[in-house]
Amino acid sequence: MTESDLSGHQKERKIVRVMRTYDLDHLEVQLVNRWTGTGEEQFTIRELARWFNVRVVERAMEDHDVSFDGLVPDPETVYDAIDADDPDEHQERVLEALRDSGFPVDDLAEDLPHWRSVYAWLTEDKEVEGGNTREPLTPQRGQERIDKLLSRVERVSDSTLSQLARNREGEVPDAEVSVRLRVKCSECEHTCVHREWIQAGGCPNCTDPA
């Protein structure tokens, strides 16, 4: 996406303009709290920018009443498609469907602020200290990150299969999508789910109990 943010205290930051344009001024406090970890899960600046941009996409979808064959697409899926430098086949279909519905994809992409814009607004304009620029990756956070990704894969897969089923003539049984990640040890070839691997701090079969 193109970053056309304006720097300097005398000029309005892109993120400020976007909050006003999309009626998201109430997110200002949440942005600060998620950056500092005050009463909220502490985000890195890239995670925070993504969180904000997904909220912008969600509001734009609500304003334009976006739906594909009566189903409302997931805002994160839409954001990933818009933000992708090299969209995959599924993301291309999402973008095409959005444009066919009259959704202003390119205008929205131009509105989404870069993480550097969010960082400058927080540290220079809001003068917020103690932000999380390089948060250490804990086992719990690593597991949450993988779980979120698997959940997104399930949502995209379920949406895709449902759409394909609707395109077929006649009744097609509903599909239940379940995604599991298994990790294989390169030493002993033991396999386990990712949670077990993370909790053990490595291969449960090779790692000595603490």
mmCIF file with all atom_site columns, N, CA, C and O in Angstrom, residues 28-29 31-38 42 48 118-132:
data_model
loop_
_atom_site.group_PDB
_atom_site.id
_atom_site.type_symbol
_atom_site.label_atom_id
_atom_site.label_alt_id
_atom_site.label_comp_id
_atom_site.label_asym_id
_atom_site.label_entity_id
_atom_site.label_seq_id
_atom_site.pdbx_PDB_ins_code
_atom_site.Cartn_x
_atom_site.Cartn_y
_atom_site.Cartn_z
_atom_site.occupancy
_atom_site.B_iso_or_equiv
_atom_site.pdbx_formal_charge
_atom_site.auth_seq_id
_atom_site.auth_comp_id
_atom_site.auth_asym_id
_atom_site.auth_atom_id
_atom_site.pdbx_PDB_model_num
ATOM 1   N N  . GLU A 1 28  ? -8.643 5.683  19.587 1.00 0.00 ? 28  GLU A N  1
ATOM 2   C CA . GLU A 1 28  ? -7.410 6.361  19.994 1.00 0.00 ? 28  GLU A CA 1
ATOM 3   C C  . GLU A 1 28  ? -6.904 5.840  21.337 1.00 0.00 ? 28  GLU A C  1
ATOM 4   O O  . GLU A 1 28  ? -5.718 5.534  21.494 1.00 0.00 ? 28  GLU A O  1
ATOM 5   N N  . VAL A 1 29  ? -7.802 5.728  22.303 1.00 0.00 ? 29  VAL A N  1
ATOM 6   C CA . VAL A 1 29  ? -7.403 5.248  23.628 1.00 0.00 ? 29  VAL A CA 1
ATOM 7   C C  . VAL A 1 29  ? -6.929 3.801  23.548 1.00 0.00 ? 29  VAL A C  1
ATOM 8   O O  . VAL A 1 29  ? -5.932 3.420  24.174 1.00 0.00 ? 29  VAL A O  1
ATOM 9   N N  . LEU A 1 31  ? -5.590 2.293  21.002 1.00 0.00 ? 31  LEU A N  1
ATOM 10  C CA . LEU A 1 31  ? -4.283 2.253  20.351 1.00 0.00 ? 31  LEU A CA 1
ATOM 11  C C  . LEU A 1 31  ? -3.170 2.518  21.361 1.00 0.00 ? 31  LEU A C  1
ATOM 12  O O  . LEU A 1 31  ? -2.153 1.812  21.387 1.00 0.00 ? 31  LEU A O  1
ATOM 13  N N  . VAL A 1 32  ? -3.358 3.525  22.183 1.00 0.00 ? 32  VAL A N  1
ATOM 14  C CA . VAL A 1 32  ? -2.354 3.860  23.193 1.00 0.00 ? 32  VAL A CA 1
ATOM 15  C C  . VAL A 1 32  ? -2.220 2.728  24.204 1.00 0.00 ? 32  VAL A C  1
ATOM 16  O O  . VAL A 1 32  ? -1.108 2.315  24.562 1.00 0.00 ? 32  VAL A O  1
ATOM 17  N N  . ASN A 1 33  ? -3.354 2.203  24.666 1.00 0.00 ? 33  ASN A N  1
ATOM 18  C CA . ASN A 1 33  ? -3.318 1.150  25.684 1.00 0.00 ? 33  ASN A CA 1
ATOM 19  C C  . ASN A 1 33  ? -2.706 -0.144 25.155 1.00 0.00 ? 33  ASN A C  1
ATOM 20  O O  . ASN A 1 33  ? -1.974 -0.835 25.874 1.00 0.00 ? 33  ASN A O  1
ATOM 21  N N  . ARG A 1 34  ? -3.005 -0.480 23.909 1.00 0.00 ? 34  ARG A N  1
ATOM 22  C CA . ARG A 1 34  ? -2.434 -1.698 23.336 1.00 0.00 ? 34  ARG A CA 1
ATOM 23  C C  . ARG A 1 34  ? -0.939 -1.524 23.056 1.00 0.00 ? 34  ARG A C  1
ATOM 24  O O  . ARG A 1 34  ? -0.197 -2.499 23.018 1.00 0.00 ? 34  ARG A O  1
ATOM 25  N N  . TRP A 1 35  ? -0.510 -0.304 22.852 1.00 0.00 ? 35  TRP A N  1
ATOM 26  C CA . TRP A 1 35  ? 0.911  -0.025 22.631 1.00 0.00 ? 35  TRP A CA 1
ATOM 27  C C  . TRP A 1 35  ? 1.695  -0.104 23.941 1.00 0.00 ? 35  TRP A C  1
ATOM 28  O O  . TRP A 1 35  ? 2.816  -0.606 23.991 1.00 0.00 ? 35  TRP A O  1
ATOM 29  N N  . THR A 1 36  ? 1.082  0.383  25.023 1.00 0.00 ? 36  THR A N  1
ATOM 30  C CA . THR A 1 36  ? 1.764  0.396  26.315 1.00 0.00 ? 36  THR A CA 1
ATOM 31  C C  . THR A 1 36  ? 1.456  -0.835 27.158 1.00 0.00 ? 36  THR A C  1
ATOM 32  O O  . THR A 1 36  ? 2.131  -1.087 28.156 1.00 0.00 ? 36  THR A O  1
ATOM 33  N N  . GLY A 1 37  ? 0.410  -1.587 26.774 1.00 0.00 ? 37  GLY A N  1
ATOM 34  C CA . GLY A 1 37  ? 0.019  -2.741 27.571 1.00 0.00 ? 37  GLY A CA 1
ATOM 35  C C  . GLY A 1 37  ? -0.775 -2.358 28.800 1.00 0.00 ? 37  GLY A C  1
ATOM 36  O O  . GLY A 1 37  ? -0.833 -3.117 29.772 1.00 0.00 ? 37  GLY A O  1
ATOM 37  N N  . THR A 1 38  ? -1.409 -1.190 28.771 1.00 0.00 ? 38  THR A N  1
ATOM 38  C CA . THR A 1 38  ? -2.204 -0.714 29.901 1.00 0.00 ? 38  THR A CA 1
ATOM 39  C C  . THR A 1 38  ? -3.622 -1.256 29.804 1.00 0.00 ? 38  THR A C  1
ATOM 40  O O  . THR A 1 38  ? -4.442 -0.771 29.028 1.00 0.00 ? 38  THR A O  1
ATOM 41  N N  . GLN A 1 42  ? -0.406 -6.276 25.202 1.00 0.00 ? 42  GLN A N  1
ATOM 42  C CA . GLN A 1 42  ? 0.557  -5.371 24.583 1.00 0.00 ? 42  GLN A CA 1
ATOM 43  C C  . GLN A 1 42  ? 0.929  -5.856 23.191 1.00 0.00 ? 42  GLN A C  1
ATOM 44  O O  . GLN A 1 42  ? 1.294  -7.014 22.996 1.00 0.00 ? 42  GLN A O  1
ATOM 45  N N  . LEU A 1 48  ? 0.004  -3.737 16.085 1.00 0.00 ? 48  LEU A N  1
ATOM 46  C CA . LEU A 1 48  ? -0.928 -2.651 16.373 1.00 0.00 ? 48  LEU A CA 1
ATOM 47  C C  . LEU A 1 48  ? -1.449 -2.019 15.083 1.00 0.00 ? 48  LEU A C  1
ATOM 48  O O  . LEU A 1 48  ? -2.648 -1.734 14.961 1.00 0.00 ? 48  LEU A O  1
ATOM 49  N N  . VAL A 1 118 ? 1.800  4.979  12.325 1.00 0.00 ? 118 VAL A N  1
ATOM 50  C CA . VAL A 1 118 ? 1.235  4.722  13.651 1.00 0.00 ? 118 VAL A CA 1
ATOM 51  C C  . VAL A 1 118 ? 2.290  4.975  14.721 1.00 0.00 ? 118 VAL A C  1
ATOM 52  O O  . VAL A 1 118 ? 2.013  5.588  15.761 1.00 0.00 ? 118 VAL A O  1
ATOM 53  N N  . TYR A 1 119 ? 3.512  4.531  14.462 1.00 0.00 ? 119 TYR A N  1
ATOM 54  C CA . TYR A 1 119 ? 4.601  4.713  15.424 1.00 0.00 ? 119 TYR A CA 1
ATOM 55  C C  . TYR A 1 119 ? 4.904  6.195  15.642 1.00 0.00 ? 119 TYR A C  1
ATOM 56  O O  . TYR A 1 119 ? 5.073  6.653  16.784 1.00 0.00 ? 119 TYR A O  1
ATOM 57  N N  . ALA A 1 120 ? 4.967  6.963  14.550 1.00 0.00 ? 120 ALA A N  1
ATOM 58  C CA . ALA A 1 120 ? 5.255  8.394  14.664 1.00 0.00 ? 120 ALA A CA 1
ATOM 59  C C  . ALA A 1 120 ? 4.154  9.109  15.434 1.00 0.00 ? 120 ALA A C  1
ATOM 60  O O  . ALA A 1 120 ? 4.420  9.992  16.258 1.00 0.00 ? 120 ALA A O  1
ATOM 61  N N  . TRP A 1 121 ? 2.916  8.733  15.168 1.00 0.00 ? 121 TRP A N  1
ATOM 62  C CA . TRP A 1 121 ? 1.788  9.357  15.868 1.00 0.00 ? 121 TRP A CA 1
ATOM 63  C C  . TRP A 1 121 ? 1.859  9.079  17.367 1.00 0.00 ? 121 TRP A C  1
ATOM 64  O O  . TRP A 1 121 ? 1.644  9.974  18.193 1.00 0.00 ? 121 TRP A O  1
ATOM 65  N N  . LEU A 1 122 ? 2.181  7.840  17.729 1.00 0.00 ? 122 LEU A N  1
ATOM 66  C CA . LEU A 1 122 ? 2.239  7.467  19.141 1.00 0.00 ? 122 LEU A CA 1
ATOM 67  C C  . LEU A 1 122 ? 3.399  8.146  19.862 1.00 0.00 ? 122 LEU A C  1
ATOM 68  O O  . LEU A 1 122 ? 3.229  8.704  20.952 1.00 0.00 ? 122 LEU A O  1
ATOM 69  N N  . THR A 1 123 ? 4.581  8.095  19.263 1.00 0.00 ? 123 THR A N  1
ATOM 70  C CA . THR A 1 123 ? 5.778  8.562  19.961 1.00 0.00 ? 123 THR A CA 1
ATOM 71  C C  . THR A 1 123 ? 6.008  10.062 19.848 1.00 0.00 ? 123 THR A C  1
ATOM 72  O O  . THR A 1 123 ? 6.555  10.676 20.773 1.00 0.00 ? 123 THR A O  1
ATOM 73  N N  . GLU A 1 124 ? 5.587  10.670 18.735 1.00 0.00 ? 124 GLU A N  1
ATOM 74  C CA . GLU A 1 124 ? 5.836  12.095 18.535 1.00 0.00 ? 124 GLU A CA 1
ATOM 75  C C  . GLU A 1 124 ? 4.625  12.953 18.895 1.00 0.00 ? 124 GLU A C  1
ATOM 76  O O  . GLU A 1 124 ? 4.751  13.942 19.620 1.00 0.00 ? 124 GLU A O  1
ATOM 77  N N  . ASP A 1 125 ? 3.465  12.569 18.392 1.00 0.00 ? 125 ASP A N  1
ATOM 78  C CA . ASP A 1 125 ? 2.268  13.379 18.636 1.00 0.00 ? 125 ASP A CA 1
ATOM 79  C C  . ASP A 1 125 ? 1.673  13.110 20.017 1.00 0.00 ? 125 ASP A C  1
ATOM 80  O O  . ASP A 1 125 ? 1.346  14.037 20.756 1.00 0.00 ? 125 ASP A O  1
ATOM 81  N N  . LYS A 1 126 ? 1.518  11.840 20.355 1.00 0.00 ? 126 LYS A N  1
ATOM 82  C CA . LYS A 1 126 ? 0.935  11.482 21.650 1.00 0.00 ? 126 LYS A CA 1
ATOM 83  C C  . LYS A 1 126 ? 1.991  11.425 22.753 1.00 0.00 ? 126 LYS A C  1
ATOM 84  O O  . LYS A 1 126 ? 1.647  11.402 23.935 1.00 0.00 ? 126 LYS A O  1
ATOM 85  N N  . GLU A 1 127 ? 3.272  11.380 22.344 1.00 0.00 ? 127 GLU A N  1
ATOM 86  C CA . GLU A 1 127 ? 4.396  11.331 23.283 1.00 0.00 ? 127 GLU A CA 1
ATOM 87  C C  . GLU A 1 127 ? 4.236  10.184 24.281 1.00 0.00 ? 127 GLU A C  1
ATOM 88  O O  . GLU A 1 127 ? 4.410  10.339 25.486 1.00 0.00 ? 127 GLU A O  1
ATOM 89  N N  . VAL A 1 128 ? 3.890  9.020  23.740 1.00 0.00 ? 128 VAL A N  1
ATOM 90  C CA . VAL A 1 128 ? 3.702  7.833  24.571 1.00 0.00 ? 128 VAL A CA 1
ATOM 91  C C  . VAL A 1 128 ? 5.031  7.117  24.724 1.00 0.00 ? 128 VAL A C  1
ATOM 92  O O  . VAL A 1 128 ? 5.710  6.831  23.739 1.00 0.00 ? 128 VAL A O  1
ATOM 93  N N  . GLU A 1 129 ? 5.401  6.812  25.954 1.00 0.00 ? 129 GLU A N  1
ATOM 94  C CA . GLU A 1 129 ? 6.640  6.108  26.226 1.00 0.00 ? 129 GLU A CA 1
ATOM 95  C C  . GLU A 1 129 ? 6.344  4.669  26.637 1.00 0.00 ? 129 GLU A C  1
ATOM 96  O O  . GLU A 1 129 ? 5.228  4.332  27.008 1.00 0.00 ? 129 GLU A O  1
ATOM 97  N N  . GLY A 1 130 ? 7.376  3.853  26.577 1.00 0.00 ? 130 GLY A N  1
ATOM 98  C CA . GLY A 1 130 ? 7.235  2.476  27.038 1.00 0.00 ? 130 GLY A CA 1
ATOM 99  C C  . GLY A 1 130 ? 6.574  1.564  26.042 1.00 0.00 ? 130 GLY A C  1
ATOM 100 O O  . GLY A 1 130 ? 6.081  0.504  26.398 1.00 0.00 ? 130 GLY A O  1
ATOM 101 N N  . GLY A 1 131 ? 6.555  1.970  24.778 1.00 0.00 ? 131 GLY A N  1
ATOM 102 C CA . GLY A 1 131 ? 5.941  1.141  23.756 1.00 0.00 ? 131 GLY A CA 1
ATOM 103 C C  . GLY A 1 131 ? 6.741  -0.106 23.475 1.00 0.00 ? 131 GLY A C  1
ATOM 104 O O  . GLY A 1 131 ? 7.918  -0.218 23.821 1.00 0.00 ? 131 GLY A O  1
ATOM 105 N N  . ASN A 1 132 ? 6.106  -1.039 22.820 1.00 0.00 ? 132 ASN A N  1
ATOM 106 C CA . ASN A 1 132 ? 6.710  -2.344 22.557 1.00 0.00 ? 132 ASN A CA 1
ATOM 107 C C  . ASN A 1 132 ? 7.209  -2.387 21.123 1.00 0.00 ? 132 ASN A C  1
ATOM 108 O O  . ASN A 1 132 ? 6.454  -2.639 20.204 1.00 0.00 ? 132 ASN A O  1
#
